Coordinates of C-alpha atoms in Angstrom, one line a residue:
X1084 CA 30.5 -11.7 -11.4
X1085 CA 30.2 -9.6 -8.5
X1086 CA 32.2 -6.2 -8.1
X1087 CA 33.7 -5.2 -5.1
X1088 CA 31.0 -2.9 -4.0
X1089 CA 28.4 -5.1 -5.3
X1090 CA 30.6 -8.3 -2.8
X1091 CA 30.1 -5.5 0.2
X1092 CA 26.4 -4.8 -0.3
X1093 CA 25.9 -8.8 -0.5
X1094 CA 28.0 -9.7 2.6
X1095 CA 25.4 -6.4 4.5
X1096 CA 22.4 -8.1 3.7
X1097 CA 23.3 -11.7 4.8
X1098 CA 25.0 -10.3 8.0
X1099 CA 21.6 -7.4 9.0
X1100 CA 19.1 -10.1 7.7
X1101 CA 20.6 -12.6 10.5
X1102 CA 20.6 -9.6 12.8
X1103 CA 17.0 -8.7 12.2
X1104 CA 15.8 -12.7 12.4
X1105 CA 17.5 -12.7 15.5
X1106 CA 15.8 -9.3 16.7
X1107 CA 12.7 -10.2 15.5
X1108 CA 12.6 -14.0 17.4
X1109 CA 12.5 -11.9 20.9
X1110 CA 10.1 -10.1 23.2
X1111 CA 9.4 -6.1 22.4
X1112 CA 11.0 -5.1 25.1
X1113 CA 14.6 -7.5 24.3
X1114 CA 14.1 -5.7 20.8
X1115 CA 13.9 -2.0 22.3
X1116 CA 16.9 -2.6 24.1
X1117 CA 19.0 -4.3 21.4
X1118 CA 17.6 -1.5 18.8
X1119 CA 19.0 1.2 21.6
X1120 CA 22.3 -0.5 22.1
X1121 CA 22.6 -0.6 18.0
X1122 CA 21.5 2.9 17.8
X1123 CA 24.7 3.9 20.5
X1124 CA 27.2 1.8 18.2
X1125 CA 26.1 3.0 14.9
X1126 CA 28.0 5.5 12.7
X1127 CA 27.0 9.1 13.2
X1128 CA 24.6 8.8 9.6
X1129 CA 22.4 6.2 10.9
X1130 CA 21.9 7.1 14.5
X1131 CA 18.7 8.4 13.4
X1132 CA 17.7 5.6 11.7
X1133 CA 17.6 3.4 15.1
X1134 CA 16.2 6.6 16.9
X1135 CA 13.0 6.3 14.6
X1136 CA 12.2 2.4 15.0
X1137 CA 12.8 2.8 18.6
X1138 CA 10.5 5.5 18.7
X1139 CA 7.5 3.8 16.9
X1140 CA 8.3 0.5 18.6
X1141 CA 7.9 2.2 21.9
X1142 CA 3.9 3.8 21.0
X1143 CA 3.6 1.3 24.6
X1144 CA 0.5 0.3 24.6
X1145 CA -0.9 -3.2 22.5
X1146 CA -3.4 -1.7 20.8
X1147 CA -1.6 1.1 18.9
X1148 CA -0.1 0.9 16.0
X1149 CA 3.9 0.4 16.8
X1150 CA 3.1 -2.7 18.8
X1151 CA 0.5 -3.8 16.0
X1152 CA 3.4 -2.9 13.3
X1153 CA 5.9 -5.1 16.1
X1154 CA 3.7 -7.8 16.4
X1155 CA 2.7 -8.0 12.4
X1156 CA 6.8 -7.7 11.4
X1157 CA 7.3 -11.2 14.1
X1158 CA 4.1 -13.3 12.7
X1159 CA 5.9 -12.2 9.3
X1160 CA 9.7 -13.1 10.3
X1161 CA 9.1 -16.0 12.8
X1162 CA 5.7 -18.0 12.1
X1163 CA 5.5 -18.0 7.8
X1164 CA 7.2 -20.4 5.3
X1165 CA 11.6 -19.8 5.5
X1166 CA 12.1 -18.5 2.3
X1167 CA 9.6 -16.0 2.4
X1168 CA 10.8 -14.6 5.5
X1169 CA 14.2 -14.4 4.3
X1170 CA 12.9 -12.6 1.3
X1171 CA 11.0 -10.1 3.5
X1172 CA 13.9 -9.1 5.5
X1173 CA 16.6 -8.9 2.8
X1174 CA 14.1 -6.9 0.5
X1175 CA 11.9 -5.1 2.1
X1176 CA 13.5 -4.0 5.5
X1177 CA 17.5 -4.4 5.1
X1178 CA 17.6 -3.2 1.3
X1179 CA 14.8 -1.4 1.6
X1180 CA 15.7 0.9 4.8
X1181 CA 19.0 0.4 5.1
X1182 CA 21.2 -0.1 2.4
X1183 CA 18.3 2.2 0.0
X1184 CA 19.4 5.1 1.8
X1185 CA 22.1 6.5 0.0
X1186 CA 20.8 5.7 -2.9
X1187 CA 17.6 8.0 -1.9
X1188 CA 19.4 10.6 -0.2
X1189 CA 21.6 10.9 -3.9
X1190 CA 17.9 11.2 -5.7
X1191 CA 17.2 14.2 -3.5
X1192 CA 20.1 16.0 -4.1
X1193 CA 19.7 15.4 -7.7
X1194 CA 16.1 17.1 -6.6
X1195 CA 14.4 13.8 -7.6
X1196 CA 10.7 12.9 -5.4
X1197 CA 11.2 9.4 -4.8
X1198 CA 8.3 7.5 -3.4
X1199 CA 8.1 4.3 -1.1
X1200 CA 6.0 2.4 -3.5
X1201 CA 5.8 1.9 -7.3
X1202 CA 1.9 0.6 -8.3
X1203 CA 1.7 -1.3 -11.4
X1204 CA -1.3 -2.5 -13.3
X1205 CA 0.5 -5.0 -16.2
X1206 CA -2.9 -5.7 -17.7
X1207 CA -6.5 -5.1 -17.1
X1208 CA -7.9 -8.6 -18.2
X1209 CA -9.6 -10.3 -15.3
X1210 CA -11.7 -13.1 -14.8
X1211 CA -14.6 -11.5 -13.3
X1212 CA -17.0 -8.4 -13.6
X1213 CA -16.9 -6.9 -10.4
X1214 CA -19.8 -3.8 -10.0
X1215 CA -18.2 -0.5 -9.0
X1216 CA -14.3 -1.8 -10.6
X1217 CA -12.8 0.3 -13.4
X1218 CA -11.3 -2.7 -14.9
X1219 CA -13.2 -3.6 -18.3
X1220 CA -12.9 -6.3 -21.2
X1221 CA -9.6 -5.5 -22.3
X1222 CA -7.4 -8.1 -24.5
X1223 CA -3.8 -9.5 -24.3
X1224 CA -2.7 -6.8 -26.6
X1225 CA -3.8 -4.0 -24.4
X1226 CA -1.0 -5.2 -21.9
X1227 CA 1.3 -3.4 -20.8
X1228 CA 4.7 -4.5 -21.9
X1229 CA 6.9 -7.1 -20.6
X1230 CA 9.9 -5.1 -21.3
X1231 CA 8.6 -2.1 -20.2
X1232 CA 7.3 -3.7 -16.8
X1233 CA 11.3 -5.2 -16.5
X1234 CA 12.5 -1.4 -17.4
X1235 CA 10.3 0.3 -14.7
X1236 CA 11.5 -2.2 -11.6
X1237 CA 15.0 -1.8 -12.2
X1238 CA 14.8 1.9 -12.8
X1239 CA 13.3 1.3 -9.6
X1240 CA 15.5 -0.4 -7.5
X1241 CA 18.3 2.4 -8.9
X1242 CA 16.4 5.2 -7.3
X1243 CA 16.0 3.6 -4.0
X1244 CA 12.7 1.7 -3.9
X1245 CA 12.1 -1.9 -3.2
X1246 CA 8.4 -2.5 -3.0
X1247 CA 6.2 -2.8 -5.6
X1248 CA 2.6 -3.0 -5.7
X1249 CA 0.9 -5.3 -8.6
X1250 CA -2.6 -4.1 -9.3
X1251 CA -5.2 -5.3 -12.3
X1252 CA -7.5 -6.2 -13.5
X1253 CA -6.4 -9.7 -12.8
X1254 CA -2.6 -9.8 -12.0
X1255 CA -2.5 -13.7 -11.8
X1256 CA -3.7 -14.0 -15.4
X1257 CA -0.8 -13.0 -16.8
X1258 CA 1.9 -16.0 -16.7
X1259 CA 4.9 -13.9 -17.5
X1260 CA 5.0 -11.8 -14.3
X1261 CA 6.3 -15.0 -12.5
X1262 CA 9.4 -14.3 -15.1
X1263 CA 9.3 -10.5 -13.5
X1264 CA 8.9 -12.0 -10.1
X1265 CA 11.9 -14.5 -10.4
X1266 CA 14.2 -11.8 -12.4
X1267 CA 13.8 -9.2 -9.2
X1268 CA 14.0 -11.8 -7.0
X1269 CA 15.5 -8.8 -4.8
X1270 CA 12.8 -6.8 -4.2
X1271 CA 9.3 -7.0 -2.9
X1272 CA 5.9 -7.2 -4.5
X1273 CA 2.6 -7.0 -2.9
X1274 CA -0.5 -8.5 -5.3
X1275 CA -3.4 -7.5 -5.2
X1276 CA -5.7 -10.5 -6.3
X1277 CA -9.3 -11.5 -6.4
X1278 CA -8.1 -15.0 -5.7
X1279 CA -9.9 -16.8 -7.5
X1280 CA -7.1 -18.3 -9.5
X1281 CA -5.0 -19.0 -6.4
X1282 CA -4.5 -22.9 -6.7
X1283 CA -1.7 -25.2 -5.1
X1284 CA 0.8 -24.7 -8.2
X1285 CA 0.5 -21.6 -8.4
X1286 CA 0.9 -21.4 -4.2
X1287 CA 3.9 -23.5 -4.9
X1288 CA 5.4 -20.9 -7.0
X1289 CA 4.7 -18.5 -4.3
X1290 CA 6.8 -20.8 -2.0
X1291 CA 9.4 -21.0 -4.3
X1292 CA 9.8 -17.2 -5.1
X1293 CA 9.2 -15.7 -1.5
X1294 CA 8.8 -12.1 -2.7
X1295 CA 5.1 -12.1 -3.1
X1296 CA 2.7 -11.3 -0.6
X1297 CA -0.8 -12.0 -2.0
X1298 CA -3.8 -9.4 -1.0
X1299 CA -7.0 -11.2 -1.5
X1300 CA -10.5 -9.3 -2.5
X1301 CA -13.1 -9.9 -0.2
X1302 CA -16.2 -8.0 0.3
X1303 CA -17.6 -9.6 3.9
X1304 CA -19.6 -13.1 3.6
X1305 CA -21.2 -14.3 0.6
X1306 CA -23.7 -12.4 0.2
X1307 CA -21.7 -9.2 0.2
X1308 CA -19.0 -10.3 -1.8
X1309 CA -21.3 -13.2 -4.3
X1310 CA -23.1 -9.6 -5.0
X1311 CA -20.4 -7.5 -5.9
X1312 CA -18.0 -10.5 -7.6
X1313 CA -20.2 -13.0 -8.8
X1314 CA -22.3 -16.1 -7.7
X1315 CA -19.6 -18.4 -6.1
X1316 CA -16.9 -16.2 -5.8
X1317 CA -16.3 -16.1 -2.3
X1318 CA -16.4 -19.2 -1.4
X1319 CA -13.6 -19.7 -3.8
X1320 CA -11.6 -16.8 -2.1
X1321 CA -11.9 -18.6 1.0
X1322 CA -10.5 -21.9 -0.6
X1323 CA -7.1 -19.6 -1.9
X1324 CA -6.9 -18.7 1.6
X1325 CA -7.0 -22.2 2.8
X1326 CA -4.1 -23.1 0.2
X1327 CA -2.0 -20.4 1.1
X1328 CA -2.5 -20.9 4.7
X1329 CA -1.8 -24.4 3.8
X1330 CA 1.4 -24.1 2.7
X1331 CA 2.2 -21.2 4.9
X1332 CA 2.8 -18.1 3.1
X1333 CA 0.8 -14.7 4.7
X1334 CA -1.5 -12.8 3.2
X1335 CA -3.9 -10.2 3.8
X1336 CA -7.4 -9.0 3.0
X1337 CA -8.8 -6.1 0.8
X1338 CA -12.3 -5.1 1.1
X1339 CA -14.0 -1.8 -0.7
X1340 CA -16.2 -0.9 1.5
X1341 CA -19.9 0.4 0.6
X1342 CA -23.3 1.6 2.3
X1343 CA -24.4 -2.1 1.7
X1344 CA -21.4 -3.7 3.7
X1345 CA -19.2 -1.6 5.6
X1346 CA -21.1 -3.2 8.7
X1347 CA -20.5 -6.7 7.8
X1348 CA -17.0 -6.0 6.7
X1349 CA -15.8 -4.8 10.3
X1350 CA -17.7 -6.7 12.1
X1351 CA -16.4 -8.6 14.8
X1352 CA -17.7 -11.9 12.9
X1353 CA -16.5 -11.0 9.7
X1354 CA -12.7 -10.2 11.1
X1355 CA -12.6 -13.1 13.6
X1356 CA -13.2 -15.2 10.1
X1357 CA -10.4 -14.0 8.2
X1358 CA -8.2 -13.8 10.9
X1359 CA -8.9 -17.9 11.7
X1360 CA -8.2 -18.0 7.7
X1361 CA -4.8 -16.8 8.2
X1362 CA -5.1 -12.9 6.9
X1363 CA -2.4 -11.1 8.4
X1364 CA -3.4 -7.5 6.7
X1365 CA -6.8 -6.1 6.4
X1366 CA -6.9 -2.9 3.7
X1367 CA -10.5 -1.1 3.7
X1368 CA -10.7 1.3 0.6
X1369 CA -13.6 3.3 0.1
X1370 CA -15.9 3.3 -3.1
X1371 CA -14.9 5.8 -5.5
X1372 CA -17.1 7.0 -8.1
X1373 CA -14.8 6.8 -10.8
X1374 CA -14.8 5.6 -14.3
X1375 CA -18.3 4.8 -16.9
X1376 CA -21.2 5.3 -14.8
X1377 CA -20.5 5.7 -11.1
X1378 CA -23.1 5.1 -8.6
X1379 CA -22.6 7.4 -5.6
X1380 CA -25.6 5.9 -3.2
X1381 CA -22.9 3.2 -2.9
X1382 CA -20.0 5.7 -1.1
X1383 CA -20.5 5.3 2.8
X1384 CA -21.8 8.7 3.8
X1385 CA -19.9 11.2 6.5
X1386 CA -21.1 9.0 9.2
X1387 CA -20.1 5.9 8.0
X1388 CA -17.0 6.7 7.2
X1389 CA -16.6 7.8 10.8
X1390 CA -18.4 4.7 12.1
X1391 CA -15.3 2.9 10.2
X1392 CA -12.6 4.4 11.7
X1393 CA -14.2 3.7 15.1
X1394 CA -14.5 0.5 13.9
X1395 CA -10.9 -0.2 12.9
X1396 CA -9.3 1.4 16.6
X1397 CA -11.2 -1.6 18.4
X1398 CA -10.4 -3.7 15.9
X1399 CA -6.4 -2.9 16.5
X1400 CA -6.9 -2.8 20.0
X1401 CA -8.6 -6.4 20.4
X1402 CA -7.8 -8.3 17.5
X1403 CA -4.3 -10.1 16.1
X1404 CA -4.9 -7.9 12.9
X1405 CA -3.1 -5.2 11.2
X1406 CA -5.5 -2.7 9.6
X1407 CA -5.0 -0.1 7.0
X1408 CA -8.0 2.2 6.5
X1409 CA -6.7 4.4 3.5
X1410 CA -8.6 7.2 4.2
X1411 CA -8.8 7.2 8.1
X1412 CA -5.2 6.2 9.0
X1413 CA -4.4 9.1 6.2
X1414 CA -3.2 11.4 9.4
X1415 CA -0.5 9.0 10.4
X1416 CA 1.2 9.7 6.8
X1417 CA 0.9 13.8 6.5
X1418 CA -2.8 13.0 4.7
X1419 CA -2.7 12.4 1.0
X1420 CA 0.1 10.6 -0.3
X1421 CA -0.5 10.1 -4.4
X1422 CA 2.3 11.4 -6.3
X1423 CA 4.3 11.5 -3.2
X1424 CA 4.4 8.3 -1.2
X1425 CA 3.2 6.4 -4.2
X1426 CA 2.4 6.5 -7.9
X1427 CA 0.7 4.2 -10.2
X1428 CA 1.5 3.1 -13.9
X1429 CA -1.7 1.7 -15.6
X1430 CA -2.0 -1.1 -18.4
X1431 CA -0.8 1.4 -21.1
X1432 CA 1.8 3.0 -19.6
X1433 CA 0.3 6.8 -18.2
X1434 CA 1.6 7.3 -14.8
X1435 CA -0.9 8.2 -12.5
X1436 CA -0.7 10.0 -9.2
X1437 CA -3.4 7.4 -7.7
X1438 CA -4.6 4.6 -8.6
X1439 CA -8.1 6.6 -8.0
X1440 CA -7.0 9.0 -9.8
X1441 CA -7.1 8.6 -13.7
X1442 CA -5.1 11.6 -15.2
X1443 CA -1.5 11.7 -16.2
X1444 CA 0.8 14.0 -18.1
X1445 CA 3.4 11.5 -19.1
X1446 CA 4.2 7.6 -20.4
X1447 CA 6.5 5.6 -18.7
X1448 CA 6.8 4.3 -22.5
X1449 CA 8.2 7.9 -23.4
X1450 CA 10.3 8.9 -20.1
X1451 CA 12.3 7.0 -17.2
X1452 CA 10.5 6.7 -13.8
X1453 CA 12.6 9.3 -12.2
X1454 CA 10.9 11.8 -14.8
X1455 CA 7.8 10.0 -14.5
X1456 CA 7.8 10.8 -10.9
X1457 CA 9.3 14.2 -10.9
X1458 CA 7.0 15.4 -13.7
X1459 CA 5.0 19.1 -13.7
X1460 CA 1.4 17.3 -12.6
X1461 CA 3.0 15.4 -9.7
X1462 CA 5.3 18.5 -8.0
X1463 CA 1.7 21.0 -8.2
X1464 CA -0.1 17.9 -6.0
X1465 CA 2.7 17.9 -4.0
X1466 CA 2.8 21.5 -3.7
X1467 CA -0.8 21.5 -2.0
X1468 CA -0.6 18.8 0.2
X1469 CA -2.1 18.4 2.3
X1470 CA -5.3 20.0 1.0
X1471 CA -6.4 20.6 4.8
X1472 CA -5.5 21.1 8.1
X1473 CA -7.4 18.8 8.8
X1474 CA -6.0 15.2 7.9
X1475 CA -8.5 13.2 8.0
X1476 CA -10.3 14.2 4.7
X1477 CA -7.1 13.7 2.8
X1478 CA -8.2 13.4 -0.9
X1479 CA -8.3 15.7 -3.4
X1480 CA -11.3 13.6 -5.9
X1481 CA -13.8 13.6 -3.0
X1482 CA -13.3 15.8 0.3
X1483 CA -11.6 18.9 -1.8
X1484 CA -13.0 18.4 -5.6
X1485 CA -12.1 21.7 -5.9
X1486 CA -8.4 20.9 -5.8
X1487 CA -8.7 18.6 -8.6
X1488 CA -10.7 20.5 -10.9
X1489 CA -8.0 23.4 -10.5
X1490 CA -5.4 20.7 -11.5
X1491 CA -7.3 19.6 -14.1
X1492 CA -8.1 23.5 -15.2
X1493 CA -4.4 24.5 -15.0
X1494 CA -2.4 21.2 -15.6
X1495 CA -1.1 20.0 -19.3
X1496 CA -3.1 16.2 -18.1
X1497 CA -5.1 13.9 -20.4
X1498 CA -7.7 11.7 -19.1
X1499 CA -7.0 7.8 -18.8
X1500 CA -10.0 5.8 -18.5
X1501 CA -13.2 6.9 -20.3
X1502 CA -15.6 8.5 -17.8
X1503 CA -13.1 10.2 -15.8
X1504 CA -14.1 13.6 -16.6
X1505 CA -17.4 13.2 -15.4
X1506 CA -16.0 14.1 -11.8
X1507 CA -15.7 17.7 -13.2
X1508 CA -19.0 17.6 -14.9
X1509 CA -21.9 15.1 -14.1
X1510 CA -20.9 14.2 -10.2
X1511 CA -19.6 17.6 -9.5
X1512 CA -22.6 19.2 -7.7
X1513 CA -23.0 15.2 -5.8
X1514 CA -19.3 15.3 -4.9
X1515 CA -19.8 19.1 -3.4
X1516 CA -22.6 18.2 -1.0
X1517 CA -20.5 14.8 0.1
X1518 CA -17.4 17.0 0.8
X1519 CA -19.3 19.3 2.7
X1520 CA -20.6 17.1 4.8
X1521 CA -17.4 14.9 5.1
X1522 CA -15.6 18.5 6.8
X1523 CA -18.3 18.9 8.5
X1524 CA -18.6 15.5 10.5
X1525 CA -14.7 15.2 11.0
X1526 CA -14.4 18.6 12.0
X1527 CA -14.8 18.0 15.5
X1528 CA -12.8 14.8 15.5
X1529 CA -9.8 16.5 14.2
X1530 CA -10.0 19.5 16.2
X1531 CA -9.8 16.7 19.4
X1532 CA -7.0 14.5 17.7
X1533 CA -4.7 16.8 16.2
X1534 CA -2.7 17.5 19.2
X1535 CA -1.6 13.8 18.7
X1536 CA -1.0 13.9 15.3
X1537 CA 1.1 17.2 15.6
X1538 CA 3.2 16.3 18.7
X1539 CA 3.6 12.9 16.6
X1540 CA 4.8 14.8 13.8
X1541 CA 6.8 16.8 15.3
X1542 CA 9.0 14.3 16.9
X1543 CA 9.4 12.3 13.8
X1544 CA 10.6 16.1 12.2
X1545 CA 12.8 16.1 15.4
X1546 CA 14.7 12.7 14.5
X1547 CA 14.9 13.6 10.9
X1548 CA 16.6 16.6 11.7
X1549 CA 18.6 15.8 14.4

C-alpha cells in the first residue's frame, strides 16, 4: 500500500510522463517554446532545470549534438513499441531528472559522490571467445549474487540513480536477471549484448518489460566481426537486430574499434547498414590492452584515433545516428568520468572505477554502494581529474599512465583480473611512447577547440549556479 508521499511521487510521474509524450510528439522549435514557458511557471528550485534542456536543445544547428540528442529522445518516445516508451520517460527522464533530484542534492550534503550510471557485470560466462575481451571461462558459481545484484539496484534507486548499465561476459545467459529486470521495473537498464542469443521469446520479454535497451556487439561486416567473434557470428547479430526491429523495441550498436577495422566501422557503408537495421545508438570504444596477454599493434594509433573523431562529426552531421565515441566526445563531459560519472561492479563483487580499469579497494559484498562509491581510491581519481587540460586525452591507463601507476603506487588497491598489473610492468615503456604521441597529435586540435569547450562549460557552470 502506497504512503502518502509515495501516492504524490506516483500521481508526478503519470502527470510529467504525459507532459513529456506530449512535448516530445512536436517540432524542436514547439518544444523550445513549451520548455521556456515551463521554465517561467516553475518553482524557483527547478528554473534551472528547464534553463539547461533549453540550452542544449537550442545547440541550433542539425548536426550537433542537442538536435542529435532531440531527434534520438523523439525516435525513442514517438516511433518504438508503447510500453517501452512509457518506460523510458517514467524511468529514465521524469524519475531520473526530475523527481531524483532531491534525492541527489540530500547525497551531497551528506558529502556522498553519486554517479549517473551504476555498471554491472552479474556474470562473466559467455557464449563466445572474443580476441582482445577480458571475459574468460568462468562457471555459474563465479556469479555474482542474485541478492547482492537486488541489494545494489535498490541502494541505487535510494541515492538518486535510475540507469543501470548490464555488462558481461554474456548478460543474456543468465535467466534470473529477467527476475531483476521485472522487480525494478522502475528504473532503466542498458545491455550490453553480443546478440547472439537474442531470439523472439526472449524479444518478447523485452516487449513485455520495457526497461531494457539492448546494445548489440558488432565489429563492421563479417569479416571484421567473424574475425574477432567467431565464424558466423555476425550474421547472427544481424538476425537479433531483425527481431528486435521486428517487434519494435530500439537498440543500438557497440563496436571496439582496432587498426584492422576502425575504417570499416565508420564507414559510410557500414553505418548506412545498421542504421537500415534499426540501430538507434552507435558506441565506438577503443581497444584496451588490458588483462592476460594484450596485443597493443591492435590500439588505433594517434592518427587514427583522430581519423575517428573526424569520422564520427560527419557522421552526426549526415546521418539519423546518435554516436558516442568514449574517448573523443570525452570533452563534452569534463574528460574522464570513472569513479565520477560512473562506476562498475564486476562478477565478484570489487567495484571498479572503469570498466577498463581492473583495480578496486572495496566489495560491494562488504560495504553499501554509497561507500562503494565514496571510497579513498575513487575521491584521489576524482581529485585529479581531469588529468589534462587538454580533454581529449581523457584517460588515465593510456594517455597519462603515469597517473595510474601513482594510484596504484600510493593507493590501498588490489588487482581484479589476472594480468592487470602488466600495465605497470610489461606495457609500461609501449604505453609511454603511445601517450606521447597521442598529446602530441591532439595537441593542436585542442588548442583550436577549447574555446568551445570552455565557453560551453562555462555556461552550463552559469545555470548551475544561477
Amino acid at each position: 500500500m502506497r504512503t502518502l508521499s509515495n501516492r504524490k511521487e506516483y500521481f508526478k510521474k503519470i502527470v510529467l510522463r504525459q507532459v513529456l509524450k506530449f512535448i516530445f510528439a512536436r517540432s524542436k522549435k514547439s518544444i523550445i517554446k513549451i520548455i521556456t514557458f515551463m521554465g517561467f511557471v516553475a518553482p524557483k528550485k527547478d528554473k534551472n532545470f528547464y534553463k539547461s534542456i533549453k540550452n542544449k536543445l537550442s545547440e541550433g544547428n542539425e548536426g550537433e549534438t542537442g538536435f542529435k540528442l532531440y531527434q534520438f529522445y523523439r525516435r525513442i518516445l514517438v516511433e518504438s513499441n508503447s510500453n517501452f516508451s512509457d518506460k523510458f520517460l517514467t524511468n529514465l527522464l521524469v524519475q531520473g531528472i526530475f523527481l531524483n533530484l532531491k534525492k541527489k542534492e540530500l547525497a551531497k550534503k551528506e558529502g556522498f559522490h553519486i554517479p549517473a550510471t551504476v555498471l554491472i557485470s552479474p556474470t562473466m560466462r559467455c557464449n563466445l571467445s572474443c580476441i582482445g575481451c577480458y571475459a574468460g571461462n568462468y562457471t555459474r558459481s563465479d556469479d555474482l549474487g542474485f541478492e547482492v545484484i537486488d541489494r545494489i539496484i535498490q541502494e541505487g534507486k535510494e541515492a538518486g540513480i535510475s540507469f543501470f548499465t548490464i555488462l558481461g561476459g554474456e548478460p543474456f545467459i543468465r535467466d534470473d536477471m529477467f527476475r531483476i529486470y521485472r522487480k525494478h521495473s522502475d528504473v532503466e537498464f542498458s545491455v550490453f549484448t553480443n546478440g547472439t542469443l537474442i531470439d523472439n521469446k526472449i524479444a518478447e520479454k523485452l516487449v513485455e518489460l520495457g526497461n531494457i535497451f539492448p546494445t548489440l556487439s558488432i565489429e563492421g561486416f563479417e569479416e571484421e566481426t567473424d574475425q574477432r567473434r567467431g565464424k558466423g557470428i555476425y550474421k547472427k547479430v544481424l538476425m537479433a537486430m531483425d527481431i528486435l526491429k521486428k517487434h519494435n523495441i530500439p537498440f543500438g550498436c557497440s563496436a571496439t574499434v582496432t587498426r584492422k577495422n576502425i575504417k570499416i566501422a565508420s564507414s559510410d557503408k557500414f553505418i548506412d547498414m545498421i542504421i537500415e537495421k534499426g540501430a538507434e545508438i552507435l558506441w565506438y570504444f577503443l581497444y584496451m590492452p588490458i588483462g592476460k596477454n594484450p596485443d597493443l599493434s591492435l590500439m588505433p594509433t594517434p592518427d587514427e584515433r583522430l581519423y575517428l573523431k573526424e569520422r564520427g562529426g560527419y557522421i552526426r552531421e549526415n546521418k539519423p545516428l546518435f554516436v558516442i565515441d568514449f574517448w573523443n566526445d570525452a570533452p563534452y563531459v569534463g574528460g574522464c568520468i570513472a569513479a565520477r560519472d560512473y562506476i562498475h561492479i564486476n562478477h565478484k563483487g570489487d567495484v571498479e572505477p572503469c570498466i577498463f580499469t581492473h583495480f578496486a579497494q572495496v566489495n560491494i559484498k562488504n560495504t553499501s554502494l554509497k561507500e562503494a562509491i565514496n571510497c579513498q581510491f575513487f575521491k584521489e581519481i576524482r581529485k585529479r581529474q581531469p588529468f589534462s587540460d587538454n580533454l581529449y586525452v581523457p584517460c588515465m591507463l593510456i594517455d597519462h599512465p603515469e597517473v595510474s601507476r601513482e594510484l596504484y603506487k600510493n593507493c590501498d588497491i588490489y588487482s581484479t583480473h589476472d594480468g592487470a598489473e602488466c600495465l605497470f610492468s610489461d606495457i609500461s615503456g609501449e604505453l609511454d611512447e603511445y601517450s606521447k604521441g597521442v598529446n602530441s597529435v591532439y595537441a593542436d586540435v585542442w588548442e583550436k577547440e577549447k574555446e568551445y569547450f570552455c565557453k560551453k562549460e562555462a555556461l552550463q557552470k552559469k545555470v548551475m549556479d544561477e
